[in-house]
XYZ file of C-alpha atoms in Angstrom:
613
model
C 20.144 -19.959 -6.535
C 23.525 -20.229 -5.157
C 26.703 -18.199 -4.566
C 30.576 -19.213 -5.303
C 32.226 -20.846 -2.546
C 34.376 -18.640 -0.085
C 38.053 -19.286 -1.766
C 41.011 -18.571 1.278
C 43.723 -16.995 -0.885
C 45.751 -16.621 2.062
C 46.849 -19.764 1.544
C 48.760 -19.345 -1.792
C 51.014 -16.478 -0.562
C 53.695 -16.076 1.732
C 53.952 -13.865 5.114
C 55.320 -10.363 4.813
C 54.941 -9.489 1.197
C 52.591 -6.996 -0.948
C 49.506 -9.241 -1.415
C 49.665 -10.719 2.273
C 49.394 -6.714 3.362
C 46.371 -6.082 0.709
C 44.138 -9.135 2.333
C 45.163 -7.912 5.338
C 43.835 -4.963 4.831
C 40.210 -6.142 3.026
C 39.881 -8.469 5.717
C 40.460 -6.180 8.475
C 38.485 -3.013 6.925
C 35.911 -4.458 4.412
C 34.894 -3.107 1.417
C 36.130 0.367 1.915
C 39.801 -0.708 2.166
C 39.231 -2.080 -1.379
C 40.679 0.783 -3.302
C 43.885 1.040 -0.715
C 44.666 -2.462 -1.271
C 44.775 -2.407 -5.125
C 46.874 0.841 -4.551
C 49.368 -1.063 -1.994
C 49.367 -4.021 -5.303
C 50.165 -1.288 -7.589
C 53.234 0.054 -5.529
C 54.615 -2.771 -5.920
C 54.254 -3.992 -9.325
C 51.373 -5.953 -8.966
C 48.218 -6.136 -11.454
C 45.373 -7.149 -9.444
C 43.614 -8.445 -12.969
C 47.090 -10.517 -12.565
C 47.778 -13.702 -11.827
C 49.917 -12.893 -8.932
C 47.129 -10.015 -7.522
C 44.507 -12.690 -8.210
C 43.823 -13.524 -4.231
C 43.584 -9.870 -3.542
C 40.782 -9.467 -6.297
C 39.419 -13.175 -5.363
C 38.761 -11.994 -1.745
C 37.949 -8.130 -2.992
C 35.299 -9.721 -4.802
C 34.264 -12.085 -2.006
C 33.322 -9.217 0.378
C 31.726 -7.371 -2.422
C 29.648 -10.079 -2.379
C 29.472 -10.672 0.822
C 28.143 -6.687 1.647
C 25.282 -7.293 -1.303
C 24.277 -10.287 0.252
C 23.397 -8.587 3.505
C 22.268 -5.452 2.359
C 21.693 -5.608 -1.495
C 20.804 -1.722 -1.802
C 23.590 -0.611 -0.415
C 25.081 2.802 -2.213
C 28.776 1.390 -1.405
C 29.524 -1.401 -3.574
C 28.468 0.113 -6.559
C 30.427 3.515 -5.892
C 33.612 1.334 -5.468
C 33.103 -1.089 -8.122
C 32.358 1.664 -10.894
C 35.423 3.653 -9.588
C 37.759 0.332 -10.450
C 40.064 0.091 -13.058
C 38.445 -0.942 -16.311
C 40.963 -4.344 -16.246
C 40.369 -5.104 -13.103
C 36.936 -5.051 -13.392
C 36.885 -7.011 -16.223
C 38.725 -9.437 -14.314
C 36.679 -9.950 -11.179
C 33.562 -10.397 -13.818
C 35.635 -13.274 -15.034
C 36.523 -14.772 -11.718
C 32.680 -14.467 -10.601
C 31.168 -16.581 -13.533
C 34.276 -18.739 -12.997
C 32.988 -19.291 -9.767
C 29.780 -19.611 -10.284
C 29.876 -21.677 -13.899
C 32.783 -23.994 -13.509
C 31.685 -25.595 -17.099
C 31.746 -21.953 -18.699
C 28.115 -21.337 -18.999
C 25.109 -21.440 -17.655
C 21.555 -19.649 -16.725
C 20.879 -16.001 -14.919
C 18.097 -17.938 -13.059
C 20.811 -19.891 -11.104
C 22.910 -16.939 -10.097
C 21.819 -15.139 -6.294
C 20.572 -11.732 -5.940
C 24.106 -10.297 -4.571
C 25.368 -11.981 -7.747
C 23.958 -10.488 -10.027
C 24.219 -7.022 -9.354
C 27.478 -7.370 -8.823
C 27.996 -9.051 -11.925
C 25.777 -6.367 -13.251
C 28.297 -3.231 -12.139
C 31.221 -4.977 -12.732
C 30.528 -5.511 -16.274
C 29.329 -1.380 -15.988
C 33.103 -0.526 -14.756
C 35.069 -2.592 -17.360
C 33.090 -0.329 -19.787
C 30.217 -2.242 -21.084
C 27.374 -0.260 -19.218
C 24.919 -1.117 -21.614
C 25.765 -5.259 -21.365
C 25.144 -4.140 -16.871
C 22.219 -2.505 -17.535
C 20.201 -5.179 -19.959
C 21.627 -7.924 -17.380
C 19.714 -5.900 -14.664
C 16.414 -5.433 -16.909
C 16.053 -9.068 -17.264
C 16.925 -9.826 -13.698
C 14.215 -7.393 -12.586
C 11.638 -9.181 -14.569
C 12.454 -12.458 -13.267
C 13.147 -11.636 -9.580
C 9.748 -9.519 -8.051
C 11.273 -9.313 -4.502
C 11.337 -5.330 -3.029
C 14.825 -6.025 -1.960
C 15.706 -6.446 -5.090
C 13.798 -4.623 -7.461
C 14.981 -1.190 -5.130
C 18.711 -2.615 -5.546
C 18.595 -2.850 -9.449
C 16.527 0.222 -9.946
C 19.402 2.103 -8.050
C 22.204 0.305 -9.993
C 19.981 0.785 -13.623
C 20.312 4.854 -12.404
C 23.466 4.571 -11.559
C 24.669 2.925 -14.761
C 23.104 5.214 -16.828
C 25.468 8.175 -18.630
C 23.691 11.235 -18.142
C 21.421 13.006 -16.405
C 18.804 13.178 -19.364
C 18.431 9.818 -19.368
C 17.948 9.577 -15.541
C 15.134 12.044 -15.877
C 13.499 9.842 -19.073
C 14.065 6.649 -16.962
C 12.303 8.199 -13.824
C 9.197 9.280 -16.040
C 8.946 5.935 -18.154
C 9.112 4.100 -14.203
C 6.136 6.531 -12.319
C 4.279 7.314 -15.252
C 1.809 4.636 -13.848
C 0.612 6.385 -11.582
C 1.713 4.235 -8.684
C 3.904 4.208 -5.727
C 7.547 3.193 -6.211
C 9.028 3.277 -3.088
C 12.281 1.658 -4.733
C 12.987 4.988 -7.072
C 12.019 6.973 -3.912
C 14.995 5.086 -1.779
C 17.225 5.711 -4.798
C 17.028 9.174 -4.988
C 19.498 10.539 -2.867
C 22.113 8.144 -4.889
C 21.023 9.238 -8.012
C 21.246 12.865 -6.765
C 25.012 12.286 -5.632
C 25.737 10.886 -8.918
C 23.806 13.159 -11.213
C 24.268 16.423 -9.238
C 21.649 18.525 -11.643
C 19.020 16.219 -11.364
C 16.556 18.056 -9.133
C 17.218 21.358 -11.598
C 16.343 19.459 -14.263
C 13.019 18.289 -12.943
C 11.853 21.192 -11.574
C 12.467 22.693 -15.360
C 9.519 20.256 -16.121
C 7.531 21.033 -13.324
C 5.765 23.652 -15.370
C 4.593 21.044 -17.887
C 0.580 22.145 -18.607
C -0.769 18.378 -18.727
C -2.150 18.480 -15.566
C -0.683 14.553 -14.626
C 2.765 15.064 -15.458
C 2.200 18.539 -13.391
C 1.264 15.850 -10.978
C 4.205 13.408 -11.323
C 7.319 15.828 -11.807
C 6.089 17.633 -8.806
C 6.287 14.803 -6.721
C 9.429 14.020 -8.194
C 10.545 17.642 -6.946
C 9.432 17.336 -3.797
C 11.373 14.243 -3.344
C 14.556 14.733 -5.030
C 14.362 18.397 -2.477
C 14.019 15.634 0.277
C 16.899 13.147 -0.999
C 19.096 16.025 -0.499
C 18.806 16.398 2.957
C 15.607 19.394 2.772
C 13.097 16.582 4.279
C 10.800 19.853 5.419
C 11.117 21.485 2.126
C 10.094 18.674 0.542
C 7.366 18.130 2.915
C 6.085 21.582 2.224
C 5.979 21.191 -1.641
C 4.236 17.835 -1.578
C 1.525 18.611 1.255
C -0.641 20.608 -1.521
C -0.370 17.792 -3.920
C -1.550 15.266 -1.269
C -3.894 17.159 -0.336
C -5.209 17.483 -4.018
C -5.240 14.024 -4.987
C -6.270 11.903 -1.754
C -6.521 9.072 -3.815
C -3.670 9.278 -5.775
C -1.099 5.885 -5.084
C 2.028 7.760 -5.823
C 0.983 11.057 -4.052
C 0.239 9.271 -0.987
C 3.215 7.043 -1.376
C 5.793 9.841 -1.352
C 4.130 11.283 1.720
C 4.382 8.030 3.382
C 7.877 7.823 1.846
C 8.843 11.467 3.146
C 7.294 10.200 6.426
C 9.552 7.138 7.282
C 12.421 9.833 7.073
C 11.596 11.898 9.507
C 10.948 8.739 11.802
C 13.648 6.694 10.349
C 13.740 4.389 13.510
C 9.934 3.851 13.288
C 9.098 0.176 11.995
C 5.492 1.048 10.689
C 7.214 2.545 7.697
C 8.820 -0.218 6.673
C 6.382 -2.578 4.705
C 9.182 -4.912 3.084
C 8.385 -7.514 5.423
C 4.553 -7.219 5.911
C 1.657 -8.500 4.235
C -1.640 -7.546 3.901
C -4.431 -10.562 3.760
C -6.979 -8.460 2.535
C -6.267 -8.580 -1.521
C -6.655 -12.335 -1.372
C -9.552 -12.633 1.044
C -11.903 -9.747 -0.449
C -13.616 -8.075 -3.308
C -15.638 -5.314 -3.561
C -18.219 -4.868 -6.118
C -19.172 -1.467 -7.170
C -20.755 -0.328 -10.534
C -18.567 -1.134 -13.937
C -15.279 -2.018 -11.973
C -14.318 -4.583 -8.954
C -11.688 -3.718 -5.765
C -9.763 -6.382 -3.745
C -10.265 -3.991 -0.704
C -12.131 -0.358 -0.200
C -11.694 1.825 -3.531
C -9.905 4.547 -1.264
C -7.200 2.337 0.168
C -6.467 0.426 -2.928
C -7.987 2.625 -6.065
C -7.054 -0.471 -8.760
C -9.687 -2.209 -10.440
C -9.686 -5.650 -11.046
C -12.418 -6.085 -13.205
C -16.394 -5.704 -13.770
C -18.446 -8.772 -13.134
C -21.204 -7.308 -14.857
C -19.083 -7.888 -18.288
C -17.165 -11.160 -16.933
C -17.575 -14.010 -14.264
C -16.210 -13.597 -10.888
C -13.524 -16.236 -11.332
C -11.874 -14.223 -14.230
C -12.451 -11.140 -12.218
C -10.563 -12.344 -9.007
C -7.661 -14.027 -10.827
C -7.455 -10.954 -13.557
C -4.276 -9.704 -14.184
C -4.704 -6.419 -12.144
C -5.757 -8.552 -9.572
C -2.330 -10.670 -9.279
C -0.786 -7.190 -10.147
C -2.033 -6.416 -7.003
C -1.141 -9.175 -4.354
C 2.126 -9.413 -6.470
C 2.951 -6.158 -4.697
C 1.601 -7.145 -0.987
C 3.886 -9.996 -1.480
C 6.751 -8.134 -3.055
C 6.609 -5.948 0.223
C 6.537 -2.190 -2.523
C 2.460 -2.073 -1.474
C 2.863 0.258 -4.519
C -1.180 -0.288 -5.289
C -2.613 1.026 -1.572
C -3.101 4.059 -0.401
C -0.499 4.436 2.376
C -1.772 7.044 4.194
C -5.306 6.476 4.310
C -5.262 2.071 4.737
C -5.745 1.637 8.946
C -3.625 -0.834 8.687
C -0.869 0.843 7.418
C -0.893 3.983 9.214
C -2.051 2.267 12.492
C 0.963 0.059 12.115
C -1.469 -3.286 12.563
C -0.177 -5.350 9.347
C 1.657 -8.625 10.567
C 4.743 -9.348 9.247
C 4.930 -12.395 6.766
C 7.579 -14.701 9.303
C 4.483 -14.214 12.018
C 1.506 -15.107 9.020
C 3.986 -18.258 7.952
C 4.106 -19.576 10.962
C 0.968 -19.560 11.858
C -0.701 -21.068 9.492
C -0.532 -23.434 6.192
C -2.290 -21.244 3.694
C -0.188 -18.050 4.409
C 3.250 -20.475 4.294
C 2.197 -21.555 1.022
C 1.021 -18.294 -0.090
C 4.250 -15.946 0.925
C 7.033 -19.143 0.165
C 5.204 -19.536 -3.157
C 4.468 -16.182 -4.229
C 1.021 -17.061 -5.058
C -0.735 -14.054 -6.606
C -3.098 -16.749 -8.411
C -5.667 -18.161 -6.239
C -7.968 -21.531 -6.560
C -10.209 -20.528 -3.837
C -12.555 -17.528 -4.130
C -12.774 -14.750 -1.997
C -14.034 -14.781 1.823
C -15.778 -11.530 2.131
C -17.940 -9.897 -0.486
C -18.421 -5.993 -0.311
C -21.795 -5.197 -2.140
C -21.271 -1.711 -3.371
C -22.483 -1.172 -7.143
C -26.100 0.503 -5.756
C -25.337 4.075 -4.216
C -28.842 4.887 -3.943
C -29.669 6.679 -0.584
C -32.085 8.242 1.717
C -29.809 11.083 2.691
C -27.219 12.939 0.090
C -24.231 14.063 2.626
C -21.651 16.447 0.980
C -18.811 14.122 1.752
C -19.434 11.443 -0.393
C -22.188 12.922 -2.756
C -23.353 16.365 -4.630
C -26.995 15.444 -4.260
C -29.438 12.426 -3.489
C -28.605 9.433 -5.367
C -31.566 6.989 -6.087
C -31.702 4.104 -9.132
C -33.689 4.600 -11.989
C -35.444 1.714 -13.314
C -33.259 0.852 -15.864
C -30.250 1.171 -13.528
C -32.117 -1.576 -11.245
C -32.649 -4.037 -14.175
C -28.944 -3.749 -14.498
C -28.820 -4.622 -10.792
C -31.510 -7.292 -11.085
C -29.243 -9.396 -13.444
C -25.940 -8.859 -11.466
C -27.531 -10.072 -8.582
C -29.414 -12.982 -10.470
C -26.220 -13.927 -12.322
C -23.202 -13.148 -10.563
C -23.894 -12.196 -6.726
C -26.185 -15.172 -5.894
C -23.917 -17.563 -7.308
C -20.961 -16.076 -5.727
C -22.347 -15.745 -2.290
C -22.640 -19.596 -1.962
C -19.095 -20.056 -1.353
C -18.563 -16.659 0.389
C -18.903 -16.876 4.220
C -19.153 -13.052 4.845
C -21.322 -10.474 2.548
C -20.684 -6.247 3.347
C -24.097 -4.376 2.722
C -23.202 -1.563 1.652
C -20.285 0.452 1.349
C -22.122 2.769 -1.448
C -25.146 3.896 -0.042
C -28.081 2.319 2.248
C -29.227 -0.845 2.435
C -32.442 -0.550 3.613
C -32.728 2.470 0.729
C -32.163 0.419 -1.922
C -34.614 -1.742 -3.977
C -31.550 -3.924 -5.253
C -30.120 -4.575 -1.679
C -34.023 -4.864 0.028
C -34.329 -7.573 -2.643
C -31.040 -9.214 -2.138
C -31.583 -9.687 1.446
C -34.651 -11.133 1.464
C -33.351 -14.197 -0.545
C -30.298 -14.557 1.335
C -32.196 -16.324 4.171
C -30.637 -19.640 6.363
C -32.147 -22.362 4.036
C -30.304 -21.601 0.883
C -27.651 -19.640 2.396
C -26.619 -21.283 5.729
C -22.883 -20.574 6.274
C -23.393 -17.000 5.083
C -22.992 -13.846 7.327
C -23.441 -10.463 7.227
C -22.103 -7.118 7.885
C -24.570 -3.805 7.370
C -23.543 -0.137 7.030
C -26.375 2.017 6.977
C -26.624 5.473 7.589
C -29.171 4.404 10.550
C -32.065 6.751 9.342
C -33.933 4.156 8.256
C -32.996 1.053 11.135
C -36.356 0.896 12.626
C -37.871 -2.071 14.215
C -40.401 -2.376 11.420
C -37.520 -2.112 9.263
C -35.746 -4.815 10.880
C -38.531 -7.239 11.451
C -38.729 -7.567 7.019
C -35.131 -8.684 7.046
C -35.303 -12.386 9.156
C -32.392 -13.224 7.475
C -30.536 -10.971 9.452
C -31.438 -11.772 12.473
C -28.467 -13.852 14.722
C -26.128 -13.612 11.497
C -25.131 -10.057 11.512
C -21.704 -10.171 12.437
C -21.570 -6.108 12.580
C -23.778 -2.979 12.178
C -22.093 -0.190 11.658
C -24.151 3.136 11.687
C -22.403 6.329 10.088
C -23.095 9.177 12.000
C -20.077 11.803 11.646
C -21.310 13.619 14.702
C -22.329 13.371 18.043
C -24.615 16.316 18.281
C -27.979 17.011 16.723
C -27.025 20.246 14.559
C -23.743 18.801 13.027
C -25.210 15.444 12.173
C -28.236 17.634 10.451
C -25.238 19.536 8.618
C -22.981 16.783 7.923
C -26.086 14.134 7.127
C -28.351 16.413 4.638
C -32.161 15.240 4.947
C -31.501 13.121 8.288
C -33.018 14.252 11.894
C -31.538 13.944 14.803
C -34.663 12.835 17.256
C -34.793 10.326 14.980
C -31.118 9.178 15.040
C -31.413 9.172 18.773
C -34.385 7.083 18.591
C -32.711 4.641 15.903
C -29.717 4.386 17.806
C -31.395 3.080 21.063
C -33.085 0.342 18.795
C -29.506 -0.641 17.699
C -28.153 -0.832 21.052
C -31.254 -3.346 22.184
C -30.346 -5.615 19.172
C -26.736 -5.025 20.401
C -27.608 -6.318 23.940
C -30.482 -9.078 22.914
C -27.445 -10.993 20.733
C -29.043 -10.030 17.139
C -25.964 -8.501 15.991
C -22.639 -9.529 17.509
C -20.921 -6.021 17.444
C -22.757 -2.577 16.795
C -19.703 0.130 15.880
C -20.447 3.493 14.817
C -18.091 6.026 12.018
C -17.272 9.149 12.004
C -15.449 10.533 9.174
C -13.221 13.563 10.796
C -13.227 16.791 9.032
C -13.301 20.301 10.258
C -17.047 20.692 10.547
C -16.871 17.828 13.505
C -13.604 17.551 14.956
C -14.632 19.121 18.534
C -16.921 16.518 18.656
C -14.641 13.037 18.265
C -14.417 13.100 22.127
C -18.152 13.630 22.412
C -18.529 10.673 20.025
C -17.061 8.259 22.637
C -19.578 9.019 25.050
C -22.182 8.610 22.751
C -20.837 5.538 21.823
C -20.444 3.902 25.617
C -24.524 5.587 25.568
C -25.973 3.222 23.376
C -23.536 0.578 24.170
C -21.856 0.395 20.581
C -18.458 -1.640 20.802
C -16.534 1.109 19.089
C -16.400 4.497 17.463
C -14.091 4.438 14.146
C -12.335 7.552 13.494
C -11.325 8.286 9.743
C -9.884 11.116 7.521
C -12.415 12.479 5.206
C -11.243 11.443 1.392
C -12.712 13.576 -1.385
C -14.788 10.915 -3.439
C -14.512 13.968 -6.522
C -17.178 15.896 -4.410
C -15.057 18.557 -3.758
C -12.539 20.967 -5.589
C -9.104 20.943 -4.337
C -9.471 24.267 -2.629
C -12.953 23.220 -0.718
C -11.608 19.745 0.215
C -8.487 22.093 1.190
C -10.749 23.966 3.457
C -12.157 20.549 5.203
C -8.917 19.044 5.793
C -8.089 19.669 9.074
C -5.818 17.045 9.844
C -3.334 18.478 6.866
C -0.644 20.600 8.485
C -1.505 23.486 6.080
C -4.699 23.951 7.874
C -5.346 27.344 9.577
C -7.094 25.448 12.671
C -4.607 22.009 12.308
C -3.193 22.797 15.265
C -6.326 22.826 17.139
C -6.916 19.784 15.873
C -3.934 18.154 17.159
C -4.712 19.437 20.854
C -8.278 18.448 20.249
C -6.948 14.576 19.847
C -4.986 14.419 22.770
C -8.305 14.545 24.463
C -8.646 11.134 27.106
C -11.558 10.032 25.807
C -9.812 9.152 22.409
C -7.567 7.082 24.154
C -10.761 4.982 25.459
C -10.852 1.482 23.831
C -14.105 1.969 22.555
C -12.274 4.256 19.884
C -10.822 3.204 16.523
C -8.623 5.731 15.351
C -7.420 3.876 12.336
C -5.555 6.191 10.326
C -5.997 9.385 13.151
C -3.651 7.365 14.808
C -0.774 9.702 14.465
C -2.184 12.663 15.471
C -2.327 11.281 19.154
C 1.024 10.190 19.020
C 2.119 13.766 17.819
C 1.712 15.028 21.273
């Protein structure tokens, strides 16, 4: 791609008269002198579509371009170029393909981003809006870059005619489901333009199908914010968010609404970041496939019971999804529940490039394709377990038989196979390990011999970790990279609440085993979770402590997400970390507390809350 030249039109006029004063005053004011240098032309007889105005629309057009170049969603090139006189825009339309096609044609492919939307609302303003808009529909299929896509979405808005069509455009973009952090930037432009846009959607905010309810009410909330109510638009998203954790685009306009009340804060920024986890990892649950954990990144990608892995890791949800890691919109991930995100730990792309081959190719290439598998398998289809805790389950969950010969042939046809060329295998994000027939026989045929480069990470709810336990799993032994043990409490009568069948003694007891195969080498890091709600928040500090007890390298701290075990008004009542809460602001003393500031503690996404203070 390439842009025109930079043309010096100074040099075809002489000192003193009309056009010397119009370039003197682009080139000393920029692109907002534009409009007061055509008017200076026009006082004195001169067209600037005109042959002897020509230099003053040559370099007009030059710091249009110029402006777009640097910052190609800015609101102020469009807003002078649609104000300019139909001729003259026709003119500088001319000039640019001129400029850029010296033989008189040639392909939209070769033109530069600034380019084309300029092109684009230059065409708008010499009144063909409809000849802007399609150039700017086929540009945005071709071009997948966030700086972009958020730069022709505006201009597409902008060109449309009325406010009707704004409103259908907005529903046809989000009806997806996902987040669009490009509309969301465009809003307060479109609002400026269209003046009774936020009326108009919150006429449709009544609609009874519960997901447009859904989508025009976080449309409401952020066209309130676009026009300068960032608190009142806070207030009439919170509910939503808190009624659909999971949702992409609920969570996205938070994290939207979020970066503007900390516009200075680089964390909500993800244009330049990337994310390595989409192209290192899949999950495997029951009927569908993730390319990280279901609650940071909901998509599926695919069911390997019902097609081979390789399908399932290239499908096209799954290049969908690292399309938009390397697009920098994220609009697939859960922004305010990923640790990464909200923790502020993703690395930017420059840093990934340069240090090492794959990434360079990866980013520079825009590879969303992949010809090596993933690195780390999540083994989460069996969610059979010895306990049934209220926040992830209504009851205890255990696999009938038929459900295991399901299981069997997975494992015999898909997960073997695939865990030769995996070096890291997650057992299990769905239930227990040592509960489950499935994972029990898994394990024991995952030994050195057949598997030697493979290692493992367990999650178990720790019930069940006993040294007899232990001893039947050899495999384990020395290749356990982690052993996380969920305990969402630090005291003996919340764990009982929070951990339905489990006993305490027992935990204790189960938890000094861990902490000897912590300290003998048998598992490299021992970490322990505790998913914060309002049931257990007093204790995160106590948590530490019990963590430095039996020598576990950390304690993570997460936000409970409602897995669909809980209405919106009892997940409501849990949520203490939401603002809305009666004891939130507890809460928020409660995590200035010293002991979360201790290294042994991962806040991951509770992160925030000790920044509030």
């Amino acid at each position: 791609m390439h842009e025109p030249s930079p043309i010096a039109p100074r040099a075809f006029v002489d000192e003193g008269d009309a056009v010397v004063a119009a370039l003197d005053l682009i080139g000393r004011d920029g692109i907002e002198a534009i409009g007061a240098a055509f008017a200076a032309l026009g006082r004195a007889g001169l067209d600037p579509a005109g042959a002897e105005g020509q230099p003053v629309l040559i370099e007009a057009v030059f710091h249009l371009l110029e402006r777009l170049e640097r910052d190609p969603a800015t609101p102020l090139v469009p807003s002078i170029v649609l104000r300019l006189d139909p001729m003259v825009a026709a003119a500088a339309a001319e000039l640019l393909l001129i400029a850029n096609f010296p033989q008189g044609s040639g392909d939209l492919a070769d033109l530069g981003d600034g380019t084309v939307l300029l092109l684009a609302a230059l065409r708008a303003a010499a009144g063909a809006r409809g000849v802007g808009r399609e150039l700017l529909r086929e540009a945005q299929a071709a071009r997948p870059a966030a700086r972009f896509q958020a730069a022709a979405i505006r201009l597409r808005f902008l060109l449309q005619d009325d406010v009707d069509t704004v409103v259908q455009l907005l529903f046809e973009h989000v009806l997806d489901g996902l987040d669009h952090p490009e509309i969301w930037s465009a809003l307060p432009v479109l609002i400026e333009r269209f003046p009774a846009l936020t009326d108009r959607i919150v006429a449709l905010t009544g609609d009874e199908l519960g997901f447009y309810t859904e989508l025009w009410g976080v449309l409401h909330a952020l066209c309130v914010a676009a026009g300068g109510d960032i608190g009142g638009g806070l207030a009439l998203l919170e509910p939503l968010a808190t009624a659909h954790s999971q949702s992409t685009m609920v969570q996205g306009a938070m994290f939207h609404l979020q970066g503007l009340l900390d516009p200075d804060n680089p964390a909500y920024d993800l244009s330049t970041r990337f994310c390595e986890t989409p192209f290192d990892v899949l999950d495997v649950l029951d009927g569908k496939s993730h390319l990280c954990c279901a609650s940071w990144l909901p998509e599926s990608v695919g069911d390997l019971a019902d097609q081979p892995w390789q399908k399932v890791w290239n499908s096209d949800s799954a290049q969908s999804i690292r399309a938009s890691i390397l697009d920098g919109s994220f609009r697939f991930c859960n922004k305010t529940a990923c640790p990464k995100i909200v923790d502020d730990r993703l690395p930017t792309k420059a840093r990934l490039a340069s240090e090492s081959d794959r990434w360079r190719d990866v980013i520079a290439n825009f590879r969303t394709r992949l010809p090596e598998g993933p690195k780390r398998v999540n083994l989460a289809y069996d969610q059979t377990c010895n306990l049934s805790c209220p926040s992830c389950r209504t009851g205890k969950v255990a696999a009938d038989s038929a459900t295991r010969a399901r299981f069997d042939r997975l494992q015999e046809e898909q997960i073997l196979p695939l865990l030769r060329q995996v070096k890291l295998v997650l057992v299990t994000g769905s239930g227990d390990p040592f509960a489950s027939k499935n994972f029990r026989a898994l394990l024991e045929r995952l030994g050195p011999d057949d598997y030697p480069e493979l290692r493992f990470q367990v999650m178990t709810n720790g019930m069940l970790l006993t040294p007899r336990e232990w001893e039947r799993f050899p495999a384990l032994h020395g290749r356990t990279t982690y052993l996380r043990i969920s305990l969402d409490a630090a005291t003996g009568p919340t764990h009982e609440l929070l951990r339905r069948g489990a006993r305490w003694p027992v935990m204790e007891r189960n938890l000094a085993f861990a902490g000897e195969l912590r300290a003998q080498g048998l598992v490299e890091r021992l970490e322990l979770s505790f998913t914060v709600q309002v049931d257990n928040y007093l204790e995160m500090g106590d948590a530490v402590d019990l963590a430095h007890r039996y020598g576990a390298d950390s304690v993570a701290f997460t936000r409970m997400t409602n897995w669909g075990t809980f209405s919106a008004d009892d997940y409501a009542a849990k949520a203490v970390f939401m603002p809305s809460h009666p004891q939130h602001a507890d809460f928020v003393e409660r995590m200035q507390d010293p002991r979360l500031r201790d290294p042994v503690a991962a806040l991951n996404d509770m992160s925030p809350f000790v920044r509030i203070a």
